[in-house]
Amino acid sequence: MERLDKYLSAQTTLSRRDATAAIRRGRVTVNGIAVRDPAQKLDPAIATVTLDGQAVAYHRYVYILLNKPAGILCVSRDPKTETVVDLLPDEWRTRGLFPAGRLDKDTTGMVLLTDDGDYAHRMLAPKKHVPKRYLATLDAPADQAVCDAFKNGMTLANGEVCLPADCELAEGCNAVVTLHEGKYHQVKRMFAACGRHVERLHRLSMGGLPLDESLAPGEYRLLTEEEAMTVFL
Ligand code: URA
């Protein structure tokens, strides 16, 4: 059983305070009856809730697409440094969200946050190989030899062997890389093995889901469950 105000703020974009106000004003019904007590308990799996006459869809899990800015840690919590979860509003933070897959502190771009452990597990499982695309800005242009080294599955400086990856040359010192695994600092280490330094790295997509270009750095939006699952397409 869950409190109505908590339920409403978790299932809509209303803050907890706005959810409480909406309930007190009689804008919310539970099973067809207007409820003005924010502390009223309901069973989320079976209750029918409306806000201003519109059904509130119940989502067991939350999926959030974030455009990560540089300088933010890609973990749930850190005592000293701001994290991707700190960028979200309080009512979402209380759901125990975590990033499904990491980016380095200085890497920008697409991060998925969820409270669905199976989803994250499925996405990161080596067997699934959800491909991840990055735009890398290098200190000097890459060339065909670099692309071939990526394609052939290179060995890193410490002896680790990488799966074949894709490297497309782009304008100037840019290259678009697609990885099928997630080793520590992998893009940077692969370019380092080819004599290039990655100056900027930006994640463009994960599987079939691209970063929403309308999201400025630090902005995020809720994904529908259907959109979130396009990662696996
Ligand atoms: N590869 C890296 O080197 N850094 C990232 O953040 C992601 C992939």
PDB file of C-alpha atoms and ligand atoms in Angstrom:
ATOM      1  CA  MET A   1       0.000   0.000   0.000  1.00  0.00           C
ATOM      2  CA  GLU A   2       1.232   3.489  -0.859  1.00  0.00           C
ATOM      3  CA  ARG A   3       0.248   7.036   0.144  1.00  0.00           C
ATOM      4  CA  LEU A   4      -1.745   8.853  -2.537  1.00  0.00           C
ATOM      5  CA  ASP A   5       0.526  11.945  -2.623  1.00  0.00           C
ATOM      6  CA  LYS A   6       3.635   9.778  -3.047  1.00  0.00           C
ATOM      7  CA  TYR A   7       1.942   7.706  -5.746  1.00  0.00           C
ATOM      8  CA  LEU A   8       0.791  10.787  -7.663  1.00  0.00           C
ATOM      9  CA  SER A   9       4.179  12.488  -7.665  1.00  0.00           C
ATOM     10  CA  ALA A  10       5.938   9.237  -8.655  1.00  0.00           C
ATOM     11  CA  GLN A  11       3.549   8.577 -11.552  1.00  0.00           C
ATOM     12  CA  THR A  12       3.266  12.133 -12.932  1.00  0.00           C
ATOM     13  CA  THR A  13       5.603  15.084 -13.293  1.00  0.00           C
ATOM     14  CA  LEU A  14       4.009  16.792 -10.260  1.00  0.00           C
ATOM     15  CA  SER A  15       6.303  17.476  -7.334  1.00  0.00           C
ATOM     16  CA  ARG A  16       5.214  16.018  -4.000  1.00  0.00           C
ATOM     17  CA  ARG A  17       4.027  19.472  -2.908  1.00  0.00           C
ATOM     18  CA  ASP A  18       1.984  20.019  -6.092  1.00  0.00           C
ATOM     19  CA  ALA A  19       0.540  16.511  -5.788  1.00  0.00           C
ATOM     20  CA  THR A  20      -0.573  17.272  -2.220  1.00  0.00           C
ATOM     21  CA  ALA A  21      -2.165  20.545  -3.356  1.00  0.00           C
ATOM     22  CA  ALA A  22      -3.968  18.830  -6.262  1.00  0.00           C
ATOM     23  CA  ILE A  23      -5.391  16.203  -3.902  1.00  0.00           C
ATOM     24  CA  ARG A  24      -6.538  18.812  -1.352  1.00  0.00           C
ATOM     25  CA  ARG A  25      -8.310  20.728  -4.144  1.00  0.00           C
ATOM     26  CA  GLY A  26     -10.323  17.635  -5.091  1.00  0.00           C
ATOM     27  CA  ARG A  27      -8.631  17.179  -8.483  1.00  0.00           C
ATOM     28  CA  VAL A  28      -7.875  13.520  -7.790  1.00  0.00           C
ATOM     29  CA  THR A  29     -10.133  10.470  -7.661  1.00  0.00           C
ATOM     30  CA  VAL A  30      -9.337   6.955  -6.513  1.00  0.00           C
ATOM     31  CA  ASN A  31     -11.607   4.225  -7.838  1.00  0.00           C
ATOM     32  CA  GLY A  32     -14.120   6.862  -8.919  1.00  0.00           C
ATOM     33  CA  ILE A  33     -14.273   8.734  -5.612  1.00  0.00           C
ATOM     34  CA  ALA A  34     -12.741  12.172  -5.021  1.00  0.00           C
ATOM     35  CA  VAL A  35     -10.113  11.869  -2.283  1.00  0.00           C
ATOM     36  CA  ARG A  36      -8.864  14.982  -0.469  1.00  0.00           C
ATOM     37  CA  ASP A  37      -6.572  13.274   1.991  1.00  0.00           C
ATOM     38  CA  PRO A  38      -2.970  13.105   0.670  1.00  0.00           C
ATOM     39  CA  ALA A  39      -2.193  10.352   3.214  1.00  0.00           C
ATOM     40  CA  GLN A  40      -4.919   8.023   1.881  1.00  0.00           C
ATOM     41  CA  LYS A  41      -3.427   4.580   1.167  1.00  0.00           C
ATOM     42  CA  LEU A  42      -3.958   2.725  -2.095  1.00  0.00           C
ATOM     43  CA  ASP A  43      -2.740  -0.433  -3.778  1.00  0.00           C
ATOM     44  CA  PRO A  44      -0.873   0.886  -6.855  1.00  0.00           C
ATOM     45  CA  ALA A  45      -1.297  -2.349  -8.801  1.00  0.00           C
ATOM     46  CA  ILE A  46      -5.111  -2.268  -8.746  1.00  0.00           C
ATOM     47  CA  ALA A  47      -6.267   1.279  -7.938  1.00  0.00           C
ATOM     48  CA  THR A  48      -7.691   3.483 -10.716  1.00  0.00           C
ATOM     49  CA  VAL A  49      -6.515   7.050 -10.170  1.00  0.00           C
ATOM     50  CA  THR A  50      -7.492  10.154 -12.139  1.00  0.00           C
ATOM     51  CA  LEU A  51      -6.084  13.679 -12.097  1.00  0.00           C
ATOM     52  CA  ASP A  52      -8.371  16.369 -13.547  1.00  0.00           C
ATOM     53  CA  GLY A  53     -10.500  13.607 -15.045  1.00  0.00           C
ATOM     54  CA  GLN A  54      -7.566  11.942 -16.865  1.00  0.00           C
ATOM     55  CA  ALA A  55      -6.444   8.443 -15.915  1.00  0.00           C
ATOM     56  CA  VAL A  56      -3.004   8.356 -14.301  1.00  0.00           C
ATOM     57  CA  ALA A  57      -1.113   5.440 -15.824  1.00  0.00           C
ATOM     58  CA  TYR A  58       0.731   3.337 -13.281  1.00  0.00           C
ATOM     59  CA  HIS A  59       4.369   2.597 -14.073  1.00  0.00           C
ATOM     60  CA  ARG A  60       6.091   0.108 -11.888  1.00  0.00           C
ATOM     61  CA  TYR A  61       9.447   1.416 -13.059  1.00  0.00           C
ATOM     62  CA  VAL A  62      10.797   4.761 -14.181  1.00  0.00           C
ATOM     63  CA  TYR A  63      13.108   5.265 -17.179  1.00  0.00           C
ATOM     64  CA  ILE A  64      14.772   8.653 -17.607  1.00  0.00           C
ATOM     65  CA  LEU A  65      16.876   9.922 -20.486  1.00  0.00           C
ATOM     66  CA  LEU A  66      19.480  12.471 -19.375  1.00  0.00           C
ATOM     67  CA  ASN A  67      21.938  14.575 -21.326  1.00  0.00           C
ATOM     68  CA  LYS A  68      24.869  14.406 -18.920  1.00  0.00           C
ATOM     69  CA  PRO A  69      27.020  17.519 -18.645  1.00  0.00           C
ATOM     70  CA  ALA A  70      30.780  17.277 -18.050  1.00  0.00           C
ATOM     71  CA  GLY A  71      31.956  17.309 -14.421  1.00  0.00           C
ATOM     72  CA  ILE A  72      29.100  15.165 -13.063  1.00  0.00           C
ATOM     73  CA  LEU A  73      29.714  11.673 -11.678  1.00  0.00           C
ATOM     74  CA  CYS A  74      27.763   8.842 -13.267  1.00  0.00           C
ATOM     75  CA  VAL A  75      26.811   7.078 -10.006  1.00  0.00           C
ATOM     76  CA  SER A  76      23.776   7.310  -7.704  1.00  0.00           C
ATOM     77  CA  ARG A  77      25.436   9.009  -4.772  1.00  0.00           C
ATOM     78  CA  ASP A  78      28.740  10.577  -3.844  1.00  0.00           C
ATOM     79  CA  PRO A  79      29.656  12.433  -0.652  1.00  0.00           C
ATOM     80  CA  LYS A  80      31.624  15.151  -2.454  1.00  0.00           C
ATOM     81  CA  THR A  81      30.744  15.442  -6.128  1.00  0.00           C
ATOM     82  CA  GLU A  82      27.429  16.096  -7.845  1.00  0.00           C
ATOM     83  CA  THR A  83      25.996  12.966  -9.473  1.00  0.00           C
ATOM     84  CA  VAL A  84      23.572  12.293 -12.327  1.00  0.00           C
ATOM     85  CA  VAL A  85      20.884  11.417  -9.748  1.00  0.00           C
ATOM     86  CA  ASP A  86      21.420  14.800  -8.018  1.00  0.00           C
ATOM     87  CA  LEU A  87      20.276  16.462 -11.278  1.00  0.00           C
ATOM     88  CA  LEU A  88      16.780  14.965 -10.910  1.00  0.00           C
ATOM     89  CA  PRO A  89      13.889  16.370  -8.900  1.00  0.00           C
ATOM     90  CA  ASP A  90      13.423  15.068  -5.325  1.00  0.00           C
ATOM     91  CA  GLU A  91      10.309  13.051  -6.110  1.00  0.00           C
ATOM     92  CA  TRP A  92      12.232  10.926  -8.595  1.00  0.00           C
ATOM     93  CA  ARG A  93      15.336  10.658  -6.446  1.00  0.00           C
ATOM     94  CA  THR A  94      13.388   8.893  -3.716  1.00  0.00           C
ATOM     95  CA  ARG A  95      12.710   5.987  -6.123  1.00  0.00           C
ATOM     96  CA  GLY A  96      16.266   4.664  -5.809  1.00  0.00           C
ATOM     97  CA  LEU A  97      17.260   5.482  -9.383  1.00  0.00           C
ATOM     98  CA  PHE A  98      20.667   4.541 -10.720  1.00  0.00           C
ATOM     99  CA  PRO A  99      22.457   4.986 -14.067  1.00  0.00           C
ATOM    100  CA  ALA A 100      22.250   1.940 -16.333  1.00  0.00           C
ATOM    101  CA  GLY A 101      25.872   1.997 -17.483  1.00  0.00           C
ATOM    102  CA  ARG A 102      28.591   4.491 -16.683  1.00  0.00           C
ATOM    103  CA  LEU A 103      30.203   7.434 -18.394  1.00  0.00           C
ATOM    104  CA  ASP A 104      33.440   9.048 -17.226  1.00  0.00           C
ATOM    105  CA  LYS A 105      33.142  12.288 -15.269  1.00  0.00           C
ATOM    106  CA  ASP A 106      34.297  14.341 -18.263  1.00  0.00           C
ATOM    107  CA  THR A 107      32.175  12.451 -20.839  1.00  0.00           C
ATOM    108  CA  THR A 108      28.921  14.098 -21.875  1.00  0.00           C
ATOM    109  CA  GLY A 109      25.722  12.849 -23.464  1.00  0.00           C
ATOM    110  CA  MET A 110      23.268  10.029 -23.135  1.00  0.00           C
ATOM    111  CA  VAL A 111      22.642   8.396 -19.780  1.00  0.00           C
ATOM    112  CA  LEU A 112      19.656   6.220 -18.880  1.00  0.00           C
ATOM    113  CA  LEU A 113      18.493   6.227 -15.277  1.00  0.00           C
ATOM    114  CA  THR A 114      16.076   3.674 -13.945  1.00  0.00           C
ATOM    115  CA  ASP A 115      14.907   1.776 -10.882  1.00  0.00           C
ATOM    116  CA  ASP A 116      14.427  -1.372 -12.985  1.00  0.00           C
ATOM    117  CA  GLY A 117      17.320  -3.654 -12.078  1.00  0.00           C
ATOM    118  CA  ASP A 118      16.462  -6.277 -14.702  1.00  0.00           C
ATOM    119  CA  TYR A 119      16.481  -3.661 -17.457  1.00  0.00           C
ATOM    120  CA  ALA A 120      19.934  -2.414 -16.450  1.00  0.00           C
ATOM    121  CA  HIS A 121      21.188  -5.956 -16.123  1.00  0.00           C
ATOM    122  CA  ARG A 122      19.840  -6.909 -19.547  1.00  0.00           C
ATOM    123  CA  MET A 123      21.381  -3.832 -21.122  1.00  0.00           C
ATOM    124  CA  LEU A 124      24.826  -4.422 -19.677  1.00  0.00           C
ATOM    125  CA  ALA A 125      24.921  -8.219 -20.029  1.00  0.00           C
ATOM    126  CA  PRO A 126      27.845  -9.123 -22.300  1.00  0.00           C
ATOM    127  CA  LYS A 127      25.650 -11.512 -24.325  1.00  0.00           C
ATOM    128  CA  LYS A 128      23.235  -8.748 -25.385  1.00  0.00           C
ATOM    129  CA  HIS A 129      25.875  -6.287 -26.536  1.00  0.00           C
ATOM    130  CA  VAL A 130      23.621  -3.234 -26.698  1.00  0.00           C
ATOM    131  CA  PRO A 131      25.787  -1.083 -29.021  1.00  0.00           C
ATOM    132  CA  LYS A 132      26.810   2.338 -27.746  1.00  0.00           C
ATOM    133  CA  ARG A 133      27.741   5.171 -30.119  1.00  0.00           C
ATOM    134  CA  TYR A 134      30.089   7.992 -29.211  1.00  0.00           C
ATOM    135  CA  LEU A 135      31.319  11.137 -30.872  1.00  0.00           C
ATOM    136  CA  ALA A 136      35.015  11.494 -30.063  1.00  0.00           C
ATOM    137  CA  THR A 137      36.973  14.688 -30.664  1.00  0.00           C
ATOM    138  CA  LEU A 138      40.655  13.864 -30.976  1.00  0.00           C
ATOM    139  CA  ASP A 139      43.900  15.828 -30.782  1.00  0.00           C
ATOM    140  CA  ALA A 140      44.626  14.867 -34.423  1.00  0.00           C
ATOM    141  CA  PRO A 141      42.400  13.411 -37.153  1.00  0.00           C
ATOM    142  CA  ALA A 142      41.969   9.631 -37.220  1.00  0.00           C
ATOM    143  CA  ASP A 143      42.663   7.805 -40.480  1.00  0.00           C
ATOM    144  CA  GLN A 144      41.861   4.518 -42.171  1.00  0.00           C
ATOM    145  CA  ALA A 145      44.599   2.715 -40.193  1.00  0.00           C
ATOM    146  CA  VAL A 146      42.823   3.711 -36.960  1.00  0.00           C
ATOM    147  CA  CYS A 147      39.466   2.523 -38.308  1.00  0.00           C
ATOM    148  CA  ASP A 148      41.029  -0.792 -39.350  1.00  0.00           C
ATOM    149  CA  ALA A 149      42.565  -1.258 -35.898  1.00  0.00           C
ATOM    150  CA  PHE A 150      39.109  -0.719 -34.335  1.00  0.00           C
ATOM    151  CA  LYS A 151      37.524  -3.144 -36.790  1.00  0.00           C
ATOM    152  CA  ASN A 152      40.080  -5.875 -36.178  1.00  0.00           C
ATOM    153  CA  GLY A 153      39.652  -5.979 -32.400  1.00  0.00           C
ATOM    154  CA  MET A 154      42.720  -4.312 -30.924  1.00  0.00           C
ATOM    155  CA  THR A 155      44.832  -5.151 -27.890  1.00  0.00           C
ATOM    156  CA  LEU A 156      45.110  -2.337 -25.340  1.00  0.00           C
ATOM    157  CA  ALA A 157      48.319  -1.238 -23.631  1.00  0.00           C
ATOM    158  CA  ASN A 158      47.644  -3.542 -20.629  1.00  0.00           C
ATOM    159  CA  GLY A 159      47.045  -6.588 -22.857  1.00  0.00           C
ATOM    160  CA  GLU A 160      43.215  -6.510 -22.740  1.00  0.00           C
ATOM    161  CA  VAL A 161      41.695  -7.585 -26.050  1.00  0.00           C
ATOM    162  CA  CYS A 162      38.743  -5.591 -27.424  1.00  0.00           C
ATOM    163  CA  LEU A 163      35.874  -6.884 -29.498  1.00  0.00           C
ATOM    164  CA  PRO A 164      35.725  -5.454 -33.017  1.00  0.00           C
ATOM    165  CA  ALA A 165      34.368  -1.898 -32.927  1.00  0.00           C
ATOM    166  CA  ASP A 166      33.328   0.561 -35.566  1.00  0.00           C
ATOM    167  CA  CYS A 167      35.129   3.868 -36.161  1.00  0.00           C
ATOM    168  CA  GLU A 168      33.752   6.269 -38.792  1.00  0.00           C
ATOM    169  CA  LEU A 169      35.809   9.302 -39.730  1.00  0.00           C
ATOM    170  CA  ALA A 170      33.928  12.576 -39.314  1.00  0.00           C
ATOM    171  CA  GLU A 171      34.723  16.223 -39.947  1.00  0.00           C
ATOM    172  CA  GLY A 172      38.035  17.578 -38.640  1.00  0.00           C
ATOM    173  CA  CYS A 173      39.317  15.724 -35.613  1.00  0.00           C
ATOM    174  CA  ASN A 174      35.999  13.953 -34.987  1.00  0.00           C
ATOM    175  CA  ALA A 175      35.190  10.266 -35.221  1.00  0.00           C
ATOM    176  CA  VAL A 176      32.034   8.296 -34.447  1.00  0.00           C
ATOM    177  CA  VAL A 177      32.717   5.081 -32.573  1.00  0.00           C
ATOM    178  CA  THR A 178      30.364   2.165 -31.910  1.00  0.00           C
ATOM    179  CA  LEU A 179      31.284  -0.259 -29.131  1.00  0.00           C
ATOM    180  CA  HIS A 180      29.708  -3.610 -28.326  1.00  0.00           C
ATOM    181  CA  GLU A 181      31.129  -3.901 -24.832  1.00  0.00           C
ATOM    182  CA  GLY A 182      31.996  -1.538 -21.993  1.00  0.00           C
ATOM    183  CA  LYS A 183      35.540  -1.734 -20.708  1.00  0.00           C
ATOM    184  CA  TYR A 184      36.841   0.965 -18.372  1.00  0.00           C
ATOM    185  CA  HIS A 185      37.722   4.173 -20.320  1.00  0.00           C
ATOM    186  CA  GLN A 186      37.432   2.045 -23.444  1.00  0.00           C
ATOM    187  CA  VAL A 187      37.120   4.666 -26.185  1.00  0.00           C
ATOM    188  CA  LYS A 188      39.953   6.726 -24.716  1.00  0.00           C
ATOM    189  CA  ARG A 189      42.190   3.682 -24.333  1.00  0.00           C
ATOM    190  CA  MET A 190      41.455   2.439 -27.860  1.00  0.00           C
ATOM    191  CA  PHE A 191      42.395   5.778 -29.379  1.00  0.00           C
ATOM    192  CA  ALA A 192      45.461   5.987 -27.106  1.00  0.00           C
ATOM    193  CA  ALA A 193      46.553   2.602 -28.508  1.00  0.00           C
ATOM    194  CA  CYS A 194      46.395   4.244 -31.966  1.00  0.00           C
ATOM    195  CA  GLY A 195      48.414   7.290 -30.885  1.00  0.00           C
ATOM    196  CA  ARG A 196      45.451   9.667 -30.493  1.00  0.00           C
ATOM    197  CA  HIS A 197      44.218  11.531 -27.430  1.00  0.00           C
ATOM    198  CA  VAL A 198      40.463  11.932 -26.876  1.00  0.00           C
ATOM    199  CA  GLU A 199      39.826  15.565 -26.001  1.00  0.00           C
ATOM    200  CA  ARG A 200      36.037  15.303 -25.773  1.00  0.00           C
ATOM    201  CA  LEU A 201      33.699  12.330 -25.687  1.00  0.00           C
ATOM    202  CA  HIS A 202      29.918  12.448 -26.089  1.00  0.00           C
ATOM    203  CA  ARG A 203      27.543   9.458 -26.073  1.00  0.00           C
ATOM    204  CA  LEU A 204      25.049   9.672 -28.931  1.00  0.00           C
ATOM    205  CA  SER A 205      22.939   6.528 -28.552  1.00  0.00           C
ATOM    206  CA  MET A 206      22.431   3.218 -26.787  1.00  0.00           C
ATOM    207  CA  GLY A 207      21.024   0.449 -28.976  1.00  0.00           C
ATOM    208  CA  GLY A 208      17.993   1.737 -30.872  1.00  0.00           C
ATOM    209  CA  LEU A 209      17.523   4.780 -28.638  1.00  0.00           C
ATOM    210  CA  PRO A 210      19.295   8.052 -29.525  1.00  0.00           C
ATOM    211  CA  LEU A 211      19.899  10.993 -27.207  1.00  0.00           C
ATOM    212  CA  ASP A 212      17.111  13.490 -27.635  1.00  0.00           C
ATOM    213  CA  GLU A 213      18.748  16.479 -29.379  1.00  0.00           C
ATOM    214  CA  SER A 214      16.256  18.853 -27.744  1.00  0.00           C
ATOM    215  CA  LEU A 215      17.720  18.097 -24.300  1.00  0.00           C
ATOM    216  CA  ALA A 216      20.319  20.692 -23.281  1.00  0.00           C
ATOM    217  CA  PRO A 217      23.193  19.483 -21.041  1.00  0.00           C
ATOM    218  CA  GLY A 218      21.702  18.693 -17.611  1.00  0.00           C
ATOM    219  CA  GLU A 219      18.166  18.263 -18.999  1.00  0.00           C
ATOM    220  CA  TYR A 220      16.241  15.008 -18.846  1.00  0.00           C
ATOM    221  CA  ARG A 221      12.871  13.570 -19.721  1.00  0.00           C
ATOM    222  CA  LEU A 222      10.782  10.598 -18.729  1.00  0.00           C
ATOM    223  CA  LEU A 223      10.697   7.815 -21.296  1.00  0.00           C
ATOM    224  CA  THR A 224       7.670   5.640 -21.851  1.00  0.00           C
ATOM    225  CA  GLU A 225       8.337   1.990 -21.168  1.00  0.00           C
ATOM    226  CA  GLU A 226       7.994   1.381 -24.900  1.00  0.00           C
ATOM    227  CA  GLU A 227      10.691   3.965 -25.711  1.00  0.00           C
ATOM    228  CA  ALA A 228      12.984   2.583 -23.022  1.00  0.00           C
ATOM    229  CA  MET A 229      12.725  -0.893 -24.538  1.00  0.00           C
ATOM    230  CA  THR A 230      13.885   0.383 -27.960  1.00  0.00           C
ATOM    231  CA  VAL A 231      17.391   0.147 -26.501  1.00  0.00           C
ATOM    232  CA  PHE A 232      17.145  -3.565 -27.275  1.00  0.00           C
ATOM    233  CA  LEU A 233      16.111  -3.154 -30.929  1.00  0.00           C
TER     234      LEU A 233
HETATM  235  N1  URA B   1      34.695   5.175 -23.180  1.00  0.00           N
HETATM  236  C1  URA B   1      35.431   6.042 -22.441  1.00  0.00           C
HETATM  237  O1  URA B   1      36.632   6.119 -22.580  1.00  0.00           O
HETATM  238  N2  URA B   1      34.771   6.843 -21.589  1.00  0.00           N
HETATM  239  C2  URA B   1      33.424   6.834 -21.422  1.00  0.00           C
HETATM  240  O2  URA B   1      32.892   7.608 -20.630  1.00  0.00           O
HETATM  241  C3  URA B   1      32.692   5.913 -22.201  1.00  0.00           C
HETATM  242  C4  URA B   1      33.346   5.102 -23.071  1.00  0.00           C
END
